[in-house]
Amino acid sequence: MKRIKITVAYDGTNYSGWQIQPNGLTIEEVLNRALSGFLKEEIHIIGASRTDSGVHAMGNVAVFDTKTTIPPEKICLAVNPCLPEDIRIVASCQVANDFHPRHCDTRKTYEYHIQNGKIPFPTQRLYSHLVTMDLDISAMEEAGQYLVGTHDFKSFCAAKTQAQTTVRTVNAIHVEAVPGPGPTMKNVIIQVKGEGFLYNMVRIISGTLIKVGIGVYPPVHVKEILEAKDRSLAGETVPAKGLFLKEIEYL
Amino acid sequence: MKRIKITVAYDGTNYSGWQIQPNGLTIEEVLNRALSGFLKEEIHIIGASRTDSGVHAMGNVAVFDTKTTIPPEKICLAVNPCLPEDIRIVASCQVANDFHPRHCDTRKTYEYHIQNGKIPFPTQRLYSHLVTMDLDISAMEEAGQYLVGTHDFKSFCAAKTQAQTTVRTVNAIHVEAVPGPGPTMKNVIIQVKGEGFLYNMVRIISGTLIKVGIGVYPPVHVKEILEAKDRSLAGETVPAKGLFLKEIEYL
């Protein structure tokens, strides 16, 4: 028996998130089915991050145990033809038998993608959130820096959290504008790196930075929101379709 | 009666191209229906470019005649809620009553989008063509320059063309690599500007430049293909889903 770690990319549009649930198809379920069929064993993967319905990933991580003799690095290429086109295993390798993808020190990188223009561009509609008012990128970048460090992020956590503590460490926040598909449009990417995230945390941080970007809050107000530990003061939870889990680094 | 010019962006994935046809839903048909319903007149648009099934656009152009008193610039914002999310009118304005979008001197810009990596990234699967062998961008750029100018492009035209002449003018070809979503992937964009295009011309040019990029042809071989006036010597017609009509400039 050996333990295989897989890195998974997916388009979350047509799935009810990562984790298996009674109603709706999930990424975990589709991966279990494809791996079990291909390896002819019953496979139950353990995921690193149980992304929400509609969230995309470039590099989520999961592990599973198998008796297969296929070289671990080859599993990704071999299994992909058994998966739908919106899920791809981008890498596979063997890890220690006691490696657990959630019980490790990790650094996760999320990106929140925004279309900033008057009219949503059709080929980006499933992968970004439209903001029609012009965003001030440097104000957003400045505001983000108040969140970097180890803080109580209660203001940036969905009220229904089950977390025992709302203290988390954010390593870096970076806001960048890149040319969009049309002349009057730019794309804005909010990148957040951290050692752990609360429920909806990146989507609430992004919603708050958007309020700074359109001029509703001055950048320093984000510090006051953080210190107030009150969810109702932060911005809205922006839609899942703009969120990408980019990478999970194991430290 | 006034003539309105609209600039249209669309995700071509779910359409049988621009032009109305008996089998399959088209962009033209959906626009006619939405405009007629909104303006309460029978509207028949005339398109500048009848893009193929699966091709996307950032800036196709069409005109129609209307009795409406709505200010021409406001029509785009007003009609969009009547359209499906994969079609958007990005601009509208009044033009001379004899302006015909195909009987004018124009410069069109197309882009062909390639994912260059081992495994196709799910959220790009509908908007790019996968090339798994590493592409040499500078060789592709060099090869493209042999096509710039006024030439007989018979080698780069689908055999079933009805064009009276296969002489066309290409103003510029530019090949660019940008970082892809994953660490081992880059995105490659082939941009072709020209004053007129033959059937499948950009897709055949792109297929030929890909052959140069993977090392099958040396760059200078593209000059020989051009001079031979023989479609069978050029590269394959790469898939429609990678092609974007970016802009039509009226000169």
mmCIF file of C-alpha atoms in Angstrom, chain B residues 2 4 8 59 69 73 82 90 95 105 124 129 133 139 146 163 172 193 198 204 216 237-238:
data_model
loop_
_atom_site.group_PDB
_atom_site.id
_atom_site.type_symbol
_atom_site.label_atom_id
_atom_site.label_comp_id
_atom_site.label_asym_id
_atom_site.label_seq_id
_atom_site.Cartn_x
_atom_site.Cartn_y
_atom_site.Cartn_z
ATOM 1 C CA LYS B 2 -31.659 55.742 -38.556
ATOM 2 C CA ILE B 4 -27.197 51.995 -35.647
ATOM 3 C CA VAL B 8 -20.663 42.752 -30.173
ATOM 4 C CA GLY B 59 -15.470 43.200 -31.176
ATOM 5 C CA THR B 69 -36.020 57.469 -30.208
ATOM 6 C CA GLU B 73 -25.281 55.312 -27.342
ATOM 7 C CA CYS B 82 -32.623 40.939 -23.102
ATOM 8 C CA VAL B 90 -20.368 46.521 -25.854
ATOM 9 C CA VAL B 95 -23.828 55.877 -38.503
ATOM 10 C CA ASP B 105 -12.147 49.428 -45.930
ATOM 11 C CA GLN B 124 -9.215 27.663 -20.338
ATOM 12 C CA HIS B 129 -6.138 25.087 -28.130
ATOM 13 C CA MET B 133 5.164 20.260 -27.100
ATOM 14 C CA ALA B 139 10.820 31.038 -34.371
ATOM 15 C CA TYR B 146 7.071 36.068 -44.235
ATOM 16 C CA ALA B 163 -13.451 33.803 -53.031
ATOM 17 C CA ALA B 172 1.081 42.498 -38.967
ATOM 18 C CA LYS B 193 -4.027 42.035 -38.365
ATOM 19 C CA LEU B 198 -9.925 34.070 -46.580
ATOM 20 C CA ILE B 204 -4.430 27.733 -40.999
ATOM 21 C CA VAL B 216 8.739 20.545 -37.624
ATOM 22 C CA THR B 237 -6.781 24.158 -39.474
ATOM 23 C CA VAL B 238 -6.586 24.433 -35.695
#
